[in-house]
Amino acid sequence: MHTVLALIIGLIFLACGLLLKYLGASGKSLNPVAGYRTARSMKSPEAWMAANRYAAKAFSLAGVIVLAAGAILWWKPLPQFFNEYIIVGLCIIAPVIIILATESYLKQHFNDDGTPKGISPGVTGRPAPDDGAEAKPAGKLPYSWLEYLLELLAAGGLIFSAVMLARYWPQLPALIPRHFDFRGTVDAWGGKGSLVALLITNFLLYLFLTLSRIFLPVYAAKSTAPRPLALGMELLTWLKACTVGAFSYVTWRTVEIALDRAASLSPLFLPLFMIASLVIIAVYCFLIVRAQNKGQAA
């Protein structure tokens, strides 16, 4: 299970890195209202763009580290729950380190008013805004029909997992499958409380990605093209649906195996999940870059 968790979190970090890289390269915004937003990064457009670029590299590196840790622990797993503890610990520590490192980078390269080091504080070097052209207000990015469908599937998968676990909890034996190898065969058994931990992890990932979709996609109409950002939000929703689907499938099969209704996970589960996730990310990377290039050409 820690392999799937590492794969999901690693891909989420890589997707965040891609989105932040796009935001940091989208031009000098006079109204940066998306991406990496802290008190220090919001002091100037230059600081905001630099923060997005730096955080993009940090998130991409964190994604690679989590994926590598998952691969190592799959190859040489540790006993009991240490595998899950390591992956969850990386997932919690990585964002904290990214924020601290990005804030340190901004402090080293920018003055207190947001101007780059080497430029006197208070002198921005930016042209004065055109008072004759009133800036359009920022707006929230609406959900697409595909996002509504994926949201419905994700919510349905989460509800299915909770209902199934509540329905069969009294019938579950004391020992249930706790870990599966790459082929889906059970290679470790543990208490049935691991299913509760699995459901909680599924819910927390769902909540994190849902809140990201609610609060992140705000764009400035004059500075940030909505189409690439909309594609980025669709990518996050795809990852959420895939994540909930994978966790729901593992929960269902674990219950089936514990009740002697099945022998293992499907051997195609993990390879298909990995291939599908990578294909989705690759396709949306291509679409985002193409939309960004079209926006710049226009």
PDB file of C-alpha atoms in Angstrom:
ATOM      1  CA  MET A   1       0.000   0.000   0.000  1.00  0.00           C
ATOM      2  CA  HIS A   2       2.884   2.359   0.698  1.00  0.00           C
ATOM      3  CA  THR A   3       3.938   1.956  -2.944  1.00  0.00           C
ATOM      4  CA  VAL A   4       0.578   3.257  -4.182  1.00  0.00           C
ATOM      5  CA  LEU A   5       0.648   6.090  -1.632  1.00  0.00           C
ATOM      6  CA  ALA A   6       4.163   7.102  -2.700  1.00  0.00           C
ATOM      7  CA  LEU A   7       3.146   7.000  -6.359  1.00  0.00           C
ATOM      8  CA  ILE A   8       0.075   9.159  -5.778  1.00  0.00           C
ATOM      9  CA  ILE A   9       1.814  11.755  -3.590  1.00  0.00           C
ATOM     10  CA  GLY A  10       4.832  11.868  -5.889  1.00  0.00           C
ATOM     11  CA  LEU A  11       2.630  12.523  -8.916  1.00  0.00           C
ATOM     12  CA  ILE A  12       0.702  15.210  -7.017  1.00  0.00           C
ATOM     13  CA  PHE A  13       3.962  16.966  -6.122  1.00  0.00           C
ATOM     14  CA  LEU A  14       5.091  16.785  -9.750  1.00  0.00           C
ATOM     15  CA  ALA A  15       1.752  18.237 -10.901  1.00  0.00           C
ATOM     16  CA  CYS A  16       2.098  21.080  -8.373  1.00  0.00           C
ATOM     17  CA  GLY A  17       5.588  21.746  -9.694  1.00  0.00           C
ATOM     18  CA  LEU A  18       4.263  21.914 -13.248  1.00  0.00           C
ATOM     19  CA  LEU A  19       1.491  24.327 -12.302  1.00  0.00           C
ATOM     20  CA  LEU A  20       3.813  26.605 -10.316  1.00  0.00           C
ATOM     21  CA  LYS A  21       6.327  26.596 -13.159  1.00  0.00           C
ATOM     22  CA  TYR A  22       3.615  27.784 -15.525  1.00  0.00           C
ATOM     23  CA  LEU A  23       2.508  30.515 -13.124  1.00  0.00           C
ATOM     24  CA  GLY A  24       6.085  31.694 -12.636  1.00  0.00           C
ATOM     25  CA  ALA A  25       6.610  31.962 -16.392  1.00  0.00           C
ATOM     26  CA  SER A  26       3.294  33.611 -17.270  1.00  0.00           C
ATOM     27  CA  GLY A  27       4.656  37.152 -17.386  1.00  0.00           C
ATOM     28  CA  LYS A  28       4.969  40.005 -14.930  1.00  0.00           C
ATOM     29  CA  SER A  29       1.614  40.189 -13.256  1.00  0.00           C
ATOM     30  CA  LEU A  30       0.596  43.386 -11.485  1.00  0.00           C
ATOM     31  CA  ASN A  31      -2.049  41.393  -9.652  1.00  0.00           C
ATOM     32  CA  PRO A  32      -0.623  37.970  -8.706  1.00  0.00           C
ATOM     33  CA  VAL A  33      -3.569  36.195  -7.149  1.00  0.00           C
ATOM     34  CA  ALA A  34      -2.691  32.531  -7.705  1.00  0.00           C
ATOM     35  CA  GLY A  35       0.182  30.177  -7.097  1.00  0.00           C
ATOM     36  CA  TYR A  36       2.655  30.572  -4.233  1.00  0.00           C
ATOM     37  CA  ARG A  37       1.066  33.227  -2.005  1.00  0.00           C
ATOM     38  CA  THR A  38       2.699  34.330   1.240  1.00  0.00           C
ATOM     39  CA  ALA A  39       3.245  37.725   2.828  1.00  0.00           C
ATOM     40  CA  ARG A  40       6.792  37.882   1.429  1.00  0.00           C
ATOM     41  CA  SER A  41       6.006  36.626  -2.071  1.00  0.00           C
ATOM     42  CA  MET A  42       3.073  39.018  -2.520  1.00  0.00           C
ATOM     43  CA  LYS A  43       5.136  42.182  -1.980  1.00  0.00           C
ATOM     44  CA  SER A  44       5.908  42.535  -5.693  1.00  0.00           C
ATOM     45  CA  PRO A  45       5.260  40.765  -9.009  1.00  0.00           C
ATOM     46  CA  GLU A  46       8.980  39.950  -9.257  1.00  0.00           C
ATOM     47  CA  ALA A  47       8.993  38.276  -5.852  1.00  0.00           C
ATOM     48  CA  TRP A  48       5.835  36.337  -6.681  1.00  0.00           C
ATOM     49  CA  MET A  49       7.246  35.050  -9.975  1.00  0.00           C
ATOM     50  CA  ALA A  50      10.561  34.104  -8.367  1.00  0.00           C
ATOM     51  CA  ALA A  51       8.740  32.289  -5.560  1.00  0.00           C
ATOM     52  CA  ASN A  52       6.685  30.280  -8.059  1.00  0.00           C
ATOM     53  CA  ARG A  53       9.779  29.298 -10.040  1.00  0.00           C
ATOM     54  CA  TYR A  54      11.705  28.252  -6.934  1.00  0.00           C
ATOM     55  CA  ALA A  55       8.756  26.382  -5.398  1.00  0.00           C
ATOM     56  CA  ALA A  56       8.158  24.633  -8.739  1.00  0.00           C
ATOM     57  CA  LYS A  57      11.680  23.187  -8.658  1.00  0.00           C
ATOM     58  CA  ALA A  58      11.279  22.238  -4.994  1.00  0.00           C
ATOM     59  CA  PHE A  59       7.948  20.466  -5.558  1.00  0.00           C
ATOM     60  CA  SER A  60       9.364  18.607  -8.564  1.00  0.00           C
ATOM     61  CA  LEU A  61      12.363  17.477  -6.499  1.00  0.00           C
ATOM     62  CA  ALA A  62      10.062  16.411  -3.656  1.00  0.00           C
ATOM     63  CA  GLY A  63       7.982  14.392  -6.112  1.00  0.00           C
ATOM     64  CA  VAL A  64      11.064  12.592  -7.404  1.00  0.00           C
ATOM     65  CA  ILE A  65      12.249  11.868  -3.838  1.00  0.00           C
ATOM     66  CA  VAL A  66       8.864  10.452  -2.786  1.00  0.00           C
ATOM     67  CA  LEU A  67       8.676   8.282  -5.917  1.00  0.00           C
ATOM     68  CA  ALA A  68      12.234   7.047  -5.322  1.00  0.00           C
ATOM     69  CA  ALA A  69      11.463   6.285  -1.668  1.00  0.00           C
ATOM     70  CA  GLY A  70       8.388   4.326  -2.720  1.00  0.00           C
ATOM     71  CA  ALA A  71      10.431   2.332  -5.245  1.00  0.00           C
ATOM     72  CA  ILE A  72      13.146   1.543  -2.668  1.00  0.00           C
ATOM     73  CA  LEU A  73      10.634   0.478  -0.012  1.00  0.00           C
ATOM     74  CA  TRP A  74       8.832  -1.680  -2.563  1.00  0.00           C
ATOM     75  CA  TRP A  75      12.130  -3.366  -3.453  1.00  0.00           C
ATOM     76  CA  LYS A  76      13.293  -3.698   0.176  1.00  0.00           C
ATOM     77  CA  PRO A  77      10.257  -3.214   2.443  1.00  0.00           C
ATOM     78  CA  LEU A  78      10.705  -2.615   6.155  1.00  0.00           C
ATOM     79  CA  PRO A  79       8.746  -4.574   8.788  1.00  0.00           C
ATOM     80  CA  GLN A  80       5.303  -3.638  10.101  1.00  0.00           C
ATOM     81  CA  PHE A  81       4.075  -0.089   9.466  1.00  0.00           C
ATOM     82  CA  PHE A  82       7.502   1.555   9.035  1.00  0.00           C
ATOM     83  CA  ASN A  83       7.014   1.770   5.261  1.00  0.00           C
ATOM     84  CA  GLU A  84       3.811   3.771   5.608  1.00  0.00           C
ATOM     85  CA  TYR A  85       5.323   5.936   8.349  1.00  0.00           C
ATOM     86  CA  ILE A  86       8.255   6.880   6.122  1.00  0.00           C
ATOM     87  CA  ILE A  87       6.063   7.796   3.143  1.00  0.00           C
ATOM     88  CA  VAL A  88       3.552   9.743   5.241  1.00  0.00           C
ATOM     89  CA  GLY A  89       6.421  11.490   7.024  1.00  0.00           C
ATOM     90  CA  LEU A  90       7.930  12.549   3.700  1.00  0.00           C
ATOM     91  CA  CYS A  91       4.545  13.827   2.531  1.00  0.00           C
ATOM     92  CA  ILE A  92       4.156  15.958   5.673  1.00  0.00           C
ATOM     93  CA  ILE A  93       7.729  17.203   5.925  1.00  0.00           C
ATOM     94  CA  ALA A  94       8.217  18.012   2.224  1.00  0.00           C
ATOM     95  CA  PRO A  95       5.712  20.939   2.024  1.00  0.00           C
ATOM     96  CA  VAL A  96       7.124  22.415   5.245  1.00  0.00           C
ATOM     97  CA  ILE A  97      10.676  22.272   3.889  1.00  0.00           C
ATOM     98  CA  ILE A  98       9.529  23.718   0.551  1.00  0.00           C
ATOM     99  CA  ILE A  99       7.876  26.709   2.232  1.00  0.00           C
ATOM    100  CA  LEU A 100      10.858  27.351   4.524  1.00  0.00           C
ATOM    101  CA  ALA A 101      13.326  27.061   1.637  1.00  0.00           C
ATOM    102  CA  THR A 102      11.266  29.338  -0.630  1.00  0.00           C
ATOM    103  CA  GLU A 103      10.880  31.970   2.076  1.00  0.00           C
ATOM    104  CA  SER A 104      14.639  31.813   2.747  1.00  0.00           C
ATOM    105  CA  TYR A 105      15.309  32.228  -0.977  1.00  0.00           C
ATOM    106  CA  LEU A 106      13.060  35.293  -1.147  1.00  0.00           C
ATOM    107  CA  LYS A 107      14.706  36.796   1.929  1.00  0.00           C
ATOM    108  CA  GLN A 108      18.144  36.377   0.366  1.00  0.00           C
ATOM    109  CA  HIS A 109      17.230  37.809  -3.037  1.00  0.00           C
ATOM    110  CA  PHE A 110      14.615  40.497  -2.306  1.00  0.00           C
ATOM    111  CA  ASN A 111      14.378  43.579  -0.124  1.00  0.00           C
ATOM    112  CA  ASP A 112      11.676  43.995   2.489  1.00  0.00           C
ATOM    113  CA  ASP A 113       9.479  45.916   0.023  1.00  0.00           C
ATOM    114  CA  GLY A 114       9.736  43.191  -2.617  1.00  0.00           C
ATOM    115  CA  THR A 115      12.327  44.827  -4.873  1.00  0.00           C
ATOM    116  CA  PRO A 116      15.213  42.601  -5.976  1.00  0.00           C
ATOM    117  CA  LYS A 117      18.479  42.905  -4.077  1.00  0.00           C
ATOM    118  CA  GLY A 118      20.741  45.377  -5.849  1.00  0.00           C
ATOM    119  CA  ILE A 119      17.865  47.794  -6.448  1.00  0.00           C
ATOM    120  CA  SER A 120      17.303  50.483  -3.880  1.00  0.00           C
ATOM    121  CA  PRO A 121      14.208  49.844  -1.731  1.00  0.00           C
ATOM    122  CA  GLY A 122      11.229  51.765  -3.032  1.00  0.00           C
ATOM    123  CA  VAL A 123      12.550  51.825  -6.613  1.00  0.00           C
ATOM    124  CA  THR A 124      10.715  49.109  -8.479  1.00  0.00           C
ATOM    125  CA  GLY A 125      11.931  49.755 -11.995  1.00  0.00           C
ATOM    126  CA  ARG A 126       8.456  48.936 -13.287  1.00  0.00           C
ATOM    127  CA  PRO A 127       6.542  51.321 -15.519  1.00  0.00           C
ATOM    128  CA  ALA A 128       3.697  53.163 -13.910  1.00  0.00           C
ATOM    129  CA  PRO A 129       0.319  51.536 -14.529  1.00  0.00           C
ATOM    130  CA  ASP A 130      -1.922  53.020 -17.180  1.00  0.00           C
ATOM    131  CA  ASP A 131      -4.660  54.765 -15.276  1.00  0.00           C
ATOM    132  CA  GLY A 132      -6.730  54.990 -18.419  1.00  0.00           C
ATOM    133  CA  ALA A 133      -7.121  51.213 -18.615  1.00  0.00           C
ATOM    134  CA  GLU A 134      -8.955  49.899 -15.632  1.00  0.00           C
ATOM    135  CA  ALA A 135      -7.847  46.445 -14.548  1.00  0.00           C
ATOM    136  CA  LYS A 136     -10.444  43.753 -14.833  1.00  0.00           C
ATOM    137  CA  PRO A 137     -11.425  42.190 -11.549  1.00  0.00           C
ATOM    138  CA  ALA A 138     -10.129  38.744 -10.768  1.00  0.00           C
ATOM    139  CA  GLY A 139     -12.609  35.941 -11.071  1.00  0.00           C
ATOM    140  CA  LYS A 140     -12.943  32.319 -10.031  1.00  0.00           C
ATOM    141  CA  LEU A 141     -12.380  29.645 -12.598  1.00  0.00           C
ATOM    142  CA  PRO A 142     -15.624  27.747 -13.271  1.00  0.00           C
ATOM    143  CA  TYR A 143     -15.759  23.962 -13.215  1.00  0.00           C
ATOM    144  CA  SER A 144     -15.838  22.201 -16.575  1.00  0.00           C
ATOM    145  CA  TRP A 145     -18.247  19.365 -17.334  1.00  0.00           C
ATOM    146  CA  LEU A 146     -15.303  16.938 -17.140  1.00  0.00           C
ATOM    147  CA  GLU A 147     -14.431  18.185 -13.660  1.00  0.00           C
ATOM    148  CA  TYR A 148     -18.029  17.750 -12.523  1.00  0.00           C
ATOM    149  CA  LEU A 149     -17.961  14.155 -13.786  1.00  0.00           C
ATOM    150  CA  LEU A 150     -14.620  13.403 -12.115  1.00  0.00           C
ATOM    151  CA  GLU A 151     -15.768  15.041  -8.875  1.00  0.00           C
ATOM    152  CA  LEU A 152     -18.862  12.831  -8.901  1.00  0.00           C
ATOM    153  CA  LEU A 153     -16.762   9.706  -9.461  1.00  0.00           C
ATOM    154  CA  ALA A 154     -14.306  10.663  -6.712  1.00  0.00           C
ATOM    155  CA  ALA A 155     -17.046  11.412  -4.179  1.00  0.00           C
ATOM    156  CA  GLY A 156     -18.814   8.186  -5.124  1.00  0.00           C
ATOM    157  CA  GLY A 157     -15.630   6.169  -4.615  1.00  0.00           C
ATOM    158  CA  LEU A 158     -15.058   7.689  -1.192  1.00  0.00           C
ATOM    159  CA  ILE A 159     -18.643   7.020  -0.111  1.00  0.00           C
ATOM    160  CA  PHE A 160     -18.413   3.468  -1.457  1.00  0.00           C
ATOM    161  CA  SER A 161     -15.291   2.794   0.633  1.00  0.00           C
ATOM    162  CA  ALA A 162     -16.856   4.156   3.818  1.00  0.00           C
ATOM    163  CA  VAL A 163     -20.146   2.279   3.365  1.00  0.00           C
ATOM    164  CA  MET A 164     -18.428  -0.999   2.500  1.00  0.00           C
ATOM    165  CA  LEU A 165     -16.099  -0.758   5.483  1.00  0.00           C
ATOM    166  CA  ALA A 166     -19.000  -0.024   7.845  1.00  0.00           C
ATOM    167  CA  ARG A 167     -21.063  -2.841   6.316  1.00  0.00           C
ATOM    168  CA  TYR A 168     -18.429  -5.591   6.631  1.00  0.00           C
ATOM    169  CA  TRP A 169     -16.516  -4.406   9.700  1.00  0.00           C
ATOM    170  CA  PRO A 170     -18.221  -6.863  12.128  1.00  0.00           C
ATOM    171  CA  GLN A 171     -17.462  -9.777   9.784  1.00  0.00           C
ATOM    172  CA  LEU A 172     -13.772  -9.011   9.294  1.00  0.00           C
ATOM    173  CA  PRO A 173     -11.307 -11.359  11.026  1.00  0.00           C
ATOM    174  CA  ALA A 174      -8.623 -10.130  13.412  1.00  0.00           C
ATOM    175  CA  LEU A 175      -5.934 -10.402  10.734  1.00  0.00           C
ATOM    176  CA  ILE A 176      -6.423  -8.936   7.270  1.00  0.00           C
ATOM    177  CA  PRO A 177      -4.069  -8.225   4.339  1.00  0.00           C
ATOM    178  CA  ARG A 178      -1.850  -5.270   5.190  1.00  0.00           C
ATOM    179  CA  HIS A 179       0.583  -5.222   2.292  1.00  0.00           C
ATOM    180  CA  PHE A 180       0.717  -6.450  -1.312  1.00  0.00           C
ATOM    181  CA  ASP A 181       3.667  -6.998  -3.615  1.00  0.00           C
ATOM    182  CA  PHE A 182       3.915  -5.635  -7.151  1.00  0.00           C
ATOM    183  CA  ARG A 183       1.854  -8.540  -8.524  1.00  0.00           C
ATOM    184  CA  GLY A 184      -0.952  -7.952  -6.026  1.00  0.00           C
ATOM    185  CA  THR A 185      -0.171 -10.969  -3.837  1.00  0.00           C
ATOM    186  CA  VAL A 186      -0.550 -10.576  -0.074  1.00  0.00           C
ATOM    187  CA  ASP A 187       2.882 -10.531   1.572  1.00  0.00           C
ATOM    188  CA  ALA A 188       1.988  -9.153   5.026  1.00  0.00           C
ATOM    189  CA  TRP A 189      -0.962  -9.397   7.407  1.00  0.00           C
ATOM    190  CA  GLY A 190      -2.046  -7.081  10.207  1.00  0.00           C
ATOM    191  CA  GLY A 191      -4.928  -5.820  12.307  1.00  0.00           C
ATOM    192  CA  LYS A 192      -8.094  -4.632  10.630  1.00  0.00           C
ATOM    193  CA  GLY A 193      -7.440  -1.138  11.939  1.00  0.00           C
ATOM    194  CA  SER A 194      -5.231  -0.683   8.868  1.00  0.00           C
ATOM    195  CA  LEU A 195      -8.427  -0.414   6.810  1.00  0.00           C
ATOM    196  CA  VAL A 196      -9.490   2.562   8.919  1.00  0.00           C
ATOM    197  CA  ALA A 197      -6.093   4.167   8.324  1.00  0.00           C
ATOM    198  CA  LEU A 198      -6.532   3.518   4.613  1.00  0.00           C
ATOM    199  CA  LEU A 199      -9.939   5.207   4.593  1.00  0.00           C
ATOM    200  CA  ILE A 200      -8.631   8.209   6.565  1.00  0.00           C
ATOM    201  CA  THR A 201      -5.695   8.592   4.176  1.00  0.00           C
ATOM    202  CA  ASN A 202      -8.086   8.414   1.238  1.00  0.00           C
ATOM    203  CA  PHE A 203     -10.286  11.105   2.771  1.00  0.00           C
ATOM    204  CA  LEU A 204      -7.362  13.421   3.604  1.00  0.00           C
ATOM    205  CA  LEU A 205      -6.000  13.218   0.065  1.00  0.00           C
ATOM    206  CA  TYR A 206      -9.488  13.869  -1.295  1.00  0.00           C
ATOM    207  CA  LEU A 207      -9.887  16.858   1.031  1.00  0.00           C
ATOM    208  CA  PHE A 208      -6.472  18.296   0.135  1.00  0.00           C
ATOM    209  CA  LEU A 209      -7.111  18.120  -3.609  1.00  0.00           C
ATOM    210  CA  THR A 210     -10.660  19.445  -3.209  1.00  0.00           C
ATOM    211  CA  LEU A 211      -9.465  22.471  -1.237  1.00  0.00           C
ATOM    212  CA  SER A 212      -6.725  23.036  -3.810  1.00  0.00           C
ATOM    213  CA  ARG A 213      -9.350  23.195  -6.547  1.00  0.00           C
ATOM    214  CA  ILE A 214     -11.515  25.591  -4.538  1.00  0.00           C
ATOM    215  CA  PHE A 215      -8.882  28.107  -3.452  1.00  0.00           C
ATOM    216  CA  LEU A 216      -6.130  27.911  -6.088  1.00  0.00           C
ATOM    217  CA  PRO A 217      -7.810  28.689  -9.425  1.00  0.00           C
ATOM    218  CA  VAL A 218      -8.244  32.436  -9.140  1.00  0.00           C
ATOM    219  CA  TYR A 219      -6.781  34.340 -12.031  1.00  0.00           C
ATOM    220  CA  ALA A 220      -6.237  37.948 -13.026  1.00  0.00           C
ATOM    221  CA  ALA A 221      -8.007  38.452 -16.325  1.00  0.00           C
ATOM    222  CA  LYS A 222      -5.349  40.822 -17.718  1.00  0.00           C
ATOM    223  CA  SER A 223      -2.299  38.857 -16.625  1.00  0.00           C
ATOM    224  CA  THR A 224      -2.985  35.133 -16.534  1.00  0.00           C
ATOM    225  CA  ALA A 225      -4.616  33.198 -19.347  1.00  0.00           C
ATOM    226  CA  PRO A 226      -7.457  31.127 -17.897  1.00  0.00           C
ATOM    227  CA  ARG A 227      -7.158  28.227 -20.369  1.00  0.00           C
ATOM    228  CA  PRO A 228      -3.794  26.809 -19.161  1.00  0.00           C
ATOM    229  CA  LEU A 229      -4.896  27.261 -15.557  1.00  0.00           C
ATOM    230  CA  ALA A 230      -8.179  25.487 -16.306  1.00  0.00           C
ATOM    231  CA  LEU A 231      -6.212  22.572 -17.757  1.00  0.00           C
ATOM    232  CA  GLY A 232      -4.087  22.489 -14.605  1.00  0.00           C
ATOM    233  CA  MET A 233      -7.237  22.242 -12.495  1.00  0.00           C
ATOM    234  CA  GLU A 234      -8.536  19.414 -14.680  1.00  0.00           C
ATOM    235  CA  LEU A 235      -5.238  17.610 -14.117  1.00  0.00           C
ATOM    236  CA  LEU A 236      -5.633  17.936 -10.334  1.00  0.00           C
ATOM    237  CA  THR A 237      -9.195  16.621 -10.578  1.00  0.00           C
ATOM    238  CA  TRP A 238      -8.013  13.672 -12.666  1.00  0.00           C
ATOM    239  CA  LEU A 239      -5.388  12.873 -10.029  1.00  0.00           C
ATOM    240  CA  LYS A 240      -8.030  13.093  -7.315  1.00  0.00           C
ATOM    241  CA  ALA A 241     -10.354  10.698  -9.141  1.00  0.00           C
ATOM    242  CA  CYS A 242      -7.493   8.266  -9.798  1.00  0.00           C
ATOM    243  CA  THR A 243      -6.314   8.495  -6.196  1.00  0.00           C
ATOM    244  CA  VAL A 244      -9.739   7.829  -4.693  1.00  0.00           C
ATOM    245  CA  GLY A 245     -10.349   5.081  -7.226  1.00  0.00           C
ATOM    246  CA  ALA A 246      -7.079   3.326  -6.385  1.00  0.00           C
ATOM    247  CA  PHE A 247      -7.647   3.524  -2.628  1.00  0.00           C
ATOM    248  CA  SER A 248     -11.263   2.388  -3.004  1.00  0.00           C
ATOM    249  CA  TYR A 249     -10.204  -0.588  -5.109  1.00  0.00           C
ATOM    250  CA  VAL A 250      -7.546  -1.623  -2.576  1.00  0.00           C
ATOM    251  CA  THR A 251     -10.071  -1.270   0.263  1.00  0.00           C
ATOM    252  CA  TRP A 252     -12.643  -3.383  -1.570  1.00  0.00           C
ATOM    253  CA  ARG A 253     -10.175  -6.136  -2.497  1.00  0.00           C
ATOM    254  CA  THR A 254      -8.721  -6.193   1.015  1.00  0.00           C
ATOM    255  CA  VAL A 255     -12.192  -6.827   2.416  1.00  0.00           C
ATOM    256  CA  GLU A 256     -12.826  -9.509  -0.210  1.00  0.00           C
ATOM    257  CA  ILE A 257      -9.541 -11.275   0.564  1.00  0.00           C
ATOM    258  CA  ALA A 258     -10.140 -11.065   4.317  1.00  0.00           C
ATOM    259  CA  LEU A 259     -13.549 -12.715   3.827  1.00  0.00           C
ATOM    260  CA  ASP A 260     -12.031 -15.452   1.596  1.00  0.00           C
ATOM    261  CA  ARG A 261     -13.870 -14.181  -1.468  1.00  0.00           C
ATOM    262  CA  ALA A 262     -10.676 -13.379  -3.387  1.00  0.00           C
ATOM    263  CA  ALA A 263      -7.005 -14.350  -3.276  1.00  0.00           C
ATOM    264  CA  SER A 264      -5.152 -11.196  -4.347  1.00  0.00           C
ATOM    265  CA  LEU A 265      -5.320  -7.879  -6.118  1.00  0.00           C
ATOM    266  CA  SER A 266      -5.371  -7.964  -9.886  1.00  0.00           C
ATOM    267  CA  PRO A 267      -1.774  -8.241 -11.155  1.00  0.00           C
ATOM    268  CA  LEU A 268      -2.637  -5.517 -13.669  1.00  0.00           C
ATOM    269  CA  PHE A 269      -3.757  -3.012 -11.024  1.00  0.00           C
ATOM    270  CA  LEU A 270      -0.477  -1.291 -10.159  1.00  0.00           C
ATOM    271  CA  PRO A 271       1.022  -1.293 -13.708  1.00  0.00           C
ATOM    272  CA  LEU A 272      -2.214   0.062 -15.199  1.00  0.00           C
ATOM    273  CA  PHE A 273      -2.527   2.682 -12.466  1.00  0.00           C
ATOM    274  CA  MET A 274       1.051   3.857 -13.003  1.00  0.00           C
ATOM    275  CA  ILE A 275       0.713   3.947 -16.789  1.00  0.00           C
ATOM    276  CA  ALA A 276      -2.642   5.741 -16.667  1.00  0.00           C
ATOM    277  CA  SER A 277      -1.348   8.361 -14.217  1.00  0.00           C
ATOM    278  CA  LEU A 278       1.775   9.052 -16.255  1.00  0.00           C
ATOM    279  CA  VAL A 279      -0.204   9.257 -19.504  1.00  0.00           C
ATOM    280  CA  ILE A 280      -2.693  11.708 -17.977  1.00  0.00           C
ATOM    281  CA  ILE A 281       0.122  13.924 -16.678  1.00  0.00           C
ATOM    282  CA  ALA A 282       1.979  13.786 -20.008  1.00  0.00           C
ATOM    283  CA  VAL A 283      -1.146  14.660 -22.007  1.00  0.00           C
ATOM    284  CA  TYR A 284      -2.016  17.603 -19.779  1.00  0.00           C
ATOM    285  CA  CYS A 285       1.585  18.848 -19.802  1.00  0.00           C
ATOM    286  CA  PHE A 286       1.371  18.952 -23.580  1.00  0.00           C
ATOM    287  CA  LEU A 287      -2.025  20.681 -23.529  1.00  0.00           C
ATOM    288  CA  ILE A 288      -0.905  23.265 -20.960  1.00  0.00           C
ATOM    289  CA  VAL A 289       2.271  24.131 -22.873  1.00  0.00           C
ATOM    290  CA  ARG A 290       0.356  24.365 -26.145  1.00  0.00           C
ATOM    291  CA  ALA A 291      -2.315  26.602 -24.608  1.00  0.00           C
ATOM    292  CA  GLN A 292       0.357  28.803 -23.048  1.00  0.00           C
ATOM    293  CA  ASN A 293       2.186  29.164 -26.368  1.00  0.00           C
ATOM    294  CA  LYS A 294      -1.044  30.047 -28.151  1.00  0.00           C
ATOM    295  CA  GLY A 295      -1.816  32.646 -25.495  1.00  0.00           C
ATOM    296  CA  GLN A 296       1.615  34.245 -25.880  1.00  0.00           C
ATOM    297  CA  ALA A 297       1.323  34.226 -29.668  1.00  0.00           C
ATOM    298  CA  ALA A 298      -2.050  35.952 -29.446  1.00  0.00           C
TER     299      ALA A 298
END
